[in-house]
Amino acid sequence: MQTLSILKPDSVAKSNIGAIISRFESNGLSIAAMKMLHMDEAQAGEFYAIHRERSFFNDLIHFMTSGPVVVMVLEGDNAVEKNRALMGATDPKKAEVGTIRADFADNIDANAVHGSDSEENAKIEINFFFSKNEIVNAA
Ligand code: IDP
Ligand code: MG
């Protein structure tokens, strides 16, 4: 199974790329695709379109376009659920000890990582950032 992960601008700015990728690799998630990019407002707005009506939408887009991100396809058994478990709760104050957000996130805006929340959304999000020939067989 595959899922989409984004290391958000705070993770890149704080040089936490390697430490966070290590969490994935040491927990059975392999990297099947990876790139760095700096999203513009249109791209971030389209990616987060599901949140367009939420009060935090403008803050979310502002933050996600504030610097470069690392976008990855992670592959492994139960990749969607496993990644969500490794990430921890959206609000790092509520994230379990030892999760990525508990260890690397500052607040609910700068919360270190994005992860797809269902297998269906994982497919949509992977297609949003990657073409088929950019994804390798990581199994
Ligand atoms: P998730 O990233 O854990 O899946 P979502 O509910 O999908 O959380 O929200 C997307 C992103 O929007 C979050 O990661 C967070 O950065 C931001 N966000 C969510 N809820 C709030 C909020 O109540 N205030 C501010 N930002 C929020
Ligand atoms: Mg989400």
PDB file of C-alpha atoms and ligand atoms in Angstrom:
ATOM      1  CA  MET A   1       0.000   0.000   0.000  1.00  0.00           C
ATOM      2  CA  GLN A   2       1.138   3.569  -0.679  1.00  0.00           C
ATOM      3  CA  THR A   3       0.488   6.903   1.026  1.00  0.00           C
ATOM      4  CA  LEU A   4       1.543  10.522   0.504  1.00  0.00           C
ATOM      5  CA  SER A   5       3.742  12.276   3.049  1.00  0.00           C
ATOM      6  CA  ILE A   6       4.762  15.927   3.061  1.00  0.00           C
ATOM      7  CA  LEU A   7       7.537  17.257   5.280  1.00  0.00           C
ATOM      8  CA  LYS A   8       6.135  20.741   5.850  1.00  0.00           C
ATOM      9  CA  PRO A   9       8.155  24.014   5.654  1.00  0.00           C
ATOM     10  CA  ASP A  10       8.951  23.920   9.397  1.00  0.00           C
ATOM     11  CA  SER A  11      10.599  20.497   9.055  1.00  0.00           C
ATOM     12  CA  VAL A  12      12.758  21.670   6.141  1.00  0.00           C
ATOM     13  CA  ALA A  13      13.660  24.973   7.868  1.00  0.00           C
ATOM     14  CA  LYS A  14      14.682  23.161  11.073  1.00  0.00           C
ATOM     15  CA  SER A  15      16.822  20.585   9.187  1.00  0.00           C
ATOM     16  CA  ASN A  16      14.592  17.741  10.373  1.00  0.00           C
ATOM     17  CA  ILE A  17      14.266  16.075   6.942  1.00  0.00           C
ATOM     18  CA  GLY A  18      16.678  13.241   7.746  1.00  0.00           C
ATOM     19  CA  ALA A  19      15.397  12.612  11.256  1.00  0.00           C
ATOM     20  CA  ILE A  20      11.790  12.360  10.076  1.00  0.00           C
ATOM     21  CA  ILE A  21      12.616  10.142   7.094  1.00  0.00           C
ATOM     22  CA  SER A  22      14.467   7.855   9.538  1.00  0.00           C
ATOM     23  CA  ARG A  23      11.196   7.384  11.447  1.00  0.00           C
ATOM     24  CA  PHE A  24       9.546   6.107   8.270  1.00  0.00           C
ATOM     25  CA  GLU A  25      12.423   3.873   7.187  1.00  0.00           C
ATOM     26  CA  SER A  26      12.878   2.315  10.609  1.00  0.00           C
ATOM     27  CA  ASN A  27       9.158   1.543  10.847  1.00  0.00           C
ATOM     28  CA  GLY A  28       8.651  -0.402   7.641  1.00  0.00           C
ATOM     29  CA  LEU A  29       7.825   2.439   5.262  1.00  0.00           C
ATOM     30  CA  SER A  30      10.043   2.674   2.167  1.00  0.00           C
ATOM     31  CA  ILE A  31      10.368   5.708  -0.104  1.00  0.00           C
ATOM     32  CA  ALA A  32       8.873   5.039  -3.534  1.00  0.00           C
ATOM     33  CA  ALA A  33       9.122   8.659  -4.758  1.00  0.00           C
ATOM     34  CA  MET A  34      10.514  11.911  -3.399  1.00  0.00           C
ATOM     35  CA  LYS A  35      10.980  15.529  -4.468  1.00  0.00           C
ATOM     36  CA  MET A  36      11.444  19.006  -3.010  1.00  0.00           C
ATOM     37  CA  LEU A  37       9.245  21.851  -4.160  1.00  0.00           C
ATOM     38  CA  HIS A  38       7.999  25.256  -3.068  1.00  0.00           C
ATOM     39  CA  MET A  39       4.236  25.392  -3.552  1.00  0.00           C
ATOM     40  CA  ASP A  40       2.516  28.556  -4.732  1.00  0.00           C
ATOM     41  CA  GLU A  41      -0.891  29.600  -3.379  1.00  0.00           C
ATOM     42  CA  ALA A  42      -2.801  28.078  -6.284  1.00  0.00           C
ATOM     43  CA  GLN A  43      -1.148  24.679  -5.867  1.00  0.00           C
ATOM     44  CA  ALA A  44      -1.500  24.623  -2.074  1.00  0.00           C
ATOM     45  CA  GLY A  45      -5.115  25.790  -2.354  1.00  0.00           C
ATOM     46  CA  GLU A  46      -5.917  22.985  -4.773  1.00  0.00           C
ATOM     47  CA  PHE A  47      -4.172  20.379  -2.601  1.00  0.00           C
ATOM     48  CA  TYR A  48      -6.102  21.510   0.490  1.00  0.00           C
ATOM     49  CA  ALA A  49      -9.362  22.299  -1.382  1.00  0.00           C
ATOM     50  CA  ILE A  50     -11.269  20.051   1.044  1.00  0.00           C
ATOM     51  CA  HIS A  51     -10.484  22.600   3.808  1.00  0.00           C
ATOM     52  CA  ARG A  52     -11.448  25.693   1.767  1.00  0.00           C
ATOM     53  CA  GLU A  53     -14.401  26.631   4.017  1.00  0.00           C
ATOM     54  CA  ARG A  54     -12.507  26.106   7.289  1.00  0.00           C
ATOM     55  CA  SER A  55     -11.503  29.060   9.463  1.00  0.00           C
ATOM     56  CA  PHE A  56      -7.839  28.031   9.328  1.00  0.00           C
ATOM     57  CA  PHE A  57      -7.647  27.726   5.501  1.00  0.00           C
ATOM     58  CA  ASN A  58      -5.817  31.028   4.863  1.00  0.00           C
ATOM     59  CA  ASP A  59      -3.308  30.351   7.655  1.00  0.00           C
ATOM     60  CA  LEU A  60      -2.769  26.836   6.290  1.00  0.00           C
ATOM     61  CA  ILE A  61      -2.075  28.077   2.743  1.00  0.00           C
ATOM     62  CA  HIS A  62       0.154  30.871   4.022  1.00  0.00           C
ATOM     63  CA  PHE A  63       2.201  28.399   6.039  1.00  0.00           C
ATOM     64  CA  MET A  64       2.421  25.705   3.359  1.00  0.00           C
ATOM     65  CA  THR A  65       3.714  28.272   0.835  1.00  0.00           C
ATOM     66  CA  SER A  66       6.170  29.873   3.297  1.00  0.00           C
ATOM     67  CA  GLY A  67       9.095  27.662   2.245  1.00  0.00           C
ATOM     68  CA  PRO A  68      10.094  24.478   0.473  1.00  0.00           C
ATOM     69  CA  VAL A  69       8.597  21.111   1.348  1.00  0.00           C
ATOM     70  CA  VAL A  70       9.607  17.498   0.727  1.00  0.00           C
ATOM     71  CA  VAL A  71       6.878  15.395  -0.876  1.00  0.00           C
ATOM     72  CA  MET A  72       7.147  11.603  -0.710  1.00  0.00           C
ATOM     73  CA  VAL A  73       5.311   8.441  -1.605  1.00  0.00           C
ATOM     74  CA  LEU A  74       5.727   5.970   1.245  1.00  0.00           C
ATOM     75  CA  GLU A  75       5.143   2.291   0.623  1.00  0.00           C
ATOM     76  CA  GLY A  76       4.573  -0.545   3.093  1.00  0.00           C
ATOM     77  CA  ASP A  77       1.963  -2.698   4.810  1.00  0.00           C
ATOM     78  CA  ASN A  78      -0.938  -0.525   5.988  1.00  0.00           C
ATOM     79  CA  ALA A  79       1.040   2.531   4.844  1.00  0.00           C
ATOM     80  CA  VAL A  80      -1.834   4.992   5.362  1.00  0.00           C
ATOM     81  CA  GLU A  81      -2.610   3.940   8.932  1.00  0.00           C
ATOM     82  CA  LYS A  82       1.031   3.336   9.844  1.00  0.00           C
ATOM     83  CA  ASN A  83       2.036   6.810   8.670  1.00  0.00           C
ATOM     84  CA  ARG A  84      -0.852   8.430  10.576  1.00  0.00           C
ATOM     85  CA  ALA A  85       0.192   6.554  13.729  1.00  0.00           C
ATOM     86  CA  LEU A  86       3.827   7.637  13.333  1.00  0.00           C
ATOM     87  CA  MET A  87       2.703  11.256  12.741  1.00  0.00           C
ATOM     88  CA  GLY A  88       0.558  11.624  15.875  1.00  0.00           C
ATOM     89  CA  ALA A  89      -2.389  13.958  16.424  1.00  0.00           C
ATOM     90  CA  THR A  90      -2.854  17.117  14.307  1.00  0.00           C
ATOM     91  CA  ASP A  91      -2.255  19.314  17.368  1.00  0.00           C
ATOM     92  CA  PRO A  92       1.240  18.473  18.634  1.00  0.00           C
ATOM     93  CA  LYS A  93       0.135  19.272  22.195  1.00  0.00           C
ATOM     94  CA  LYS A  94      -2.203  16.268  21.901  1.00  0.00           C
ATOM     95  CA  ALA A  95       0.215  14.022  19.999  1.00  0.00           C
ATOM     96  CA  GLU A  96       1.402  10.884  21.756  1.00  0.00           C
ATOM     97  CA  VAL A  97       4.943  10.788  23.125  1.00  0.00           C
ATOM     98  CA  GLY A  98       7.374   9.496  20.515  1.00  0.00           C
ATOM     99  CA  THR A  99       5.326  10.548  17.501  1.00  0.00           C
ATOM    100  CA  ILE A 100       6.761  12.815  14.798  1.00  0.00           C
ATOM    101  CA  ARG A 101       4.488  15.717  15.723  1.00  0.00           C
ATOM    102  CA  ALA A 102       5.224  15.393  19.443  1.00  0.00           C
ATOM    103  CA  ASP A 103       8.948  15.412  18.746  1.00  0.00           C
ATOM    104  CA  PHE A 104       9.293  17.862  15.830  1.00  0.00           C
ATOM    105  CA  ALA A 105       6.200  20.116  15.638  1.00  0.00           C
ATOM    106  CA  ASP A 106       5.782  23.522  17.303  1.00  0.00           C
ATOM    107  CA  ASN A 107       2.033  24.102  17.005  1.00  0.00           C
ATOM    108  CA  ILE A 108      -1.069  23.125  15.020  1.00  0.00           C
ATOM    109  CA  ASP A 109      -0.005  25.278  12.043  1.00  0.00           C
ATOM    110  CA  ALA A 110       3.640  24.275  11.957  1.00  0.00           C
ATOM    111  CA  ASN A 111       2.952  20.621  12.631  1.00  0.00           C
ATOM    112  CA  ALA A 112       5.853  19.043  10.755  1.00  0.00           C
ATOM    113  CA  VAL A 113       4.103  16.593   8.437  1.00  0.00           C
ATOM    114  CA  HIS A 114       1.109  15.882   6.245  1.00  0.00           C
ATOM    115  CA  GLY A 115      -0.153  12.345   5.708  1.00  0.00           C
ATOM    116  CA  SER A 116      -3.033  11.011   3.615  1.00  0.00           C
ATOM    117  CA  ASP A 117      -6.021  10.049   5.774  1.00  0.00           C
ATOM    118  CA  SER A 118      -7.468   7.210   3.638  1.00  0.00           C
ATOM    119  CA  GLU A 119      -6.397   4.889   0.853  1.00  0.00           C
ATOM    120  CA  GLU A 120      -8.720   6.728  -1.535  1.00  0.00           C
ATOM    121  CA  ASN A 121      -7.236  10.132  -0.663  1.00  0.00           C
ATOM    122  CA  ALA A 122      -3.712   8.676  -0.816  1.00  0.00           C
ATOM    123  CA  LYS A 123      -4.257   7.795  -4.492  1.00  0.00           C
ATOM    124  CA  ILE A 124      -5.615  11.279  -5.250  1.00  0.00           C
ATOM    125  CA  GLU A 125      -2.772  13.006  -3.373  1.00  0.00           C
ATOM    126  CA  ILE A 126      -0.053  10.840  -4.948  1.00  0.00           C
ATOM    127  CA  ASN A 127      -1.440  11.642  -8.417  1.00  0.00           C
ATOM    128  CA  PHE A 128      -1.501  15.332  -7.483  1.00  0.00           C
ATOM    129  CA  PHE A 129       2.287  15.448  -7.079  1.00  0.00           C
ATOM    130  CA  PHE A 130       3.720  12.511  -9.036  1.00  0.00           C
ATOM    131  CA  SER A 131       3.405  10.988 -12.463  1.00  0.00           C
ATOM    132  CA  LYS A 132       3.590   7.193 -12.769  1.00  0.00           C
ATOM    133  CA  ASN A 133       7.186   7.202 -14.055  1.00  0.00           C
ATOM    134  CA  GLU A 134       8.377   9.120 -10.967  1.00  0.00           C
ATOM    135  CA  ILE A 135       7.296   6.305  -8.625  1.00  0.00           C
ATOM    136  CA  VAL A 136       9.607   3.301  -8.253  1.00  0.00           C
ATOM    137  CA  ASN A 137       8.890  -0.182  -7.008  1.00  0.00           C
ATOM    138  CA  ALA A 138      10.084   0.172  -3.410  1.00  0.00           C
ATOM    139  CA  ALA A 139       8.904  -3.218  -2.145  1.00  0.00           C
TER     140      ALA A 139
HETATM  141  P1  IDP B   1      -4.137  16.387   9.506  1.00  0.00           P
HETATM  142  O1  IDP B   1      -2.967  17.129   8.905  1.00  0.00           O
HETATM  143  O2  IDP B   1      -3.782  15.787  10.842  1.00  0.00           O
HETATM  144  O3  IDP B   1      -4.762  15.396   8.569  1.00  0.00           O
HETATM  145  P2  IDP B   1      -6.420  18.106   8.953  1.00  0.00           P
HETATM  146  O4  IDP B   1      -7.640  18.167   9.802  1.00  0.00           O
HETATM  147  O5  IDP B   1      -6.521  17.397   7.630  1.00  0.00           O
HETATM  148  O6  IDP B   1      -5.242  17.494   9.842  1.00  0.00           O
HETATM  149  O7  IDP B   1      -5.960  19.604   8.714  1.00  0.00           O
HETATM  150  C1  IDP B   1      -4.965  19.920   7.747  1.00  0.00           C
HETATM  151  C2  IDP B   1      -3.968  20.869   8.358  1.00  0.00           C
HETATM  152  O8  IDP B   1      -4.636  22.103   8.661  1.00  0.00           O
HETATM  153  C3  IDP B   1      -3.374  20.406   9.701  1.00  0.00           C
HETATM  154  O9  IDP B   1      -2.273  19.567   9.561  1.00  0.00           O
HETATM  155  C4  IDP B   1      -3.030  21.714  10.374  1.00  0.00           C
HETATM  156  O10 IDP B   1      -1.763  22.195   9.915  1.00  0.00           O
HETATM  157  C5  IDP B   1      -4.119  22.621   9.880  1.00  0.00           C
HETATM  158  N1  IDP B   1      -5.191  22.687  10.872  1.00  0.00           N
HETATM  159  C6  IDP B   1      -6.123  21.769  11.125  1.00  0.00           C
HETATM  160  N2  IDP B   1      -6.967  22.142  12.110  1.00  0.00           N
HETATM  161  C7  IDP B   1      -6.549  23.363  12.470  1.00  0.00           C
HETATM  162  C8  IDP B   1      -7.019  24.299  13.451  1.00  0.00           C
HETATM  163  O11 IDP B   1      -8.000  24.080  14.189  1.00  0.00           O
HETATM  164  N3  IDP B   1      -6.311  25.465  13.531  1.00  0.00           N
HETATM  165  C9  IDP B   1      -5.240  25.733  12.742  1.00  0.00           C
HETATM  166  N4  IDP B   1      -4.770  24.868  11.810  1.00  0.00           N
HETATM  167  C10 IDP B   1      -5.416  23.707  11.686  1.00  0.00           C
HETATM  168 MG    MG B   2      -5.727  15.720   6.770  1.00  0.00          MG
END
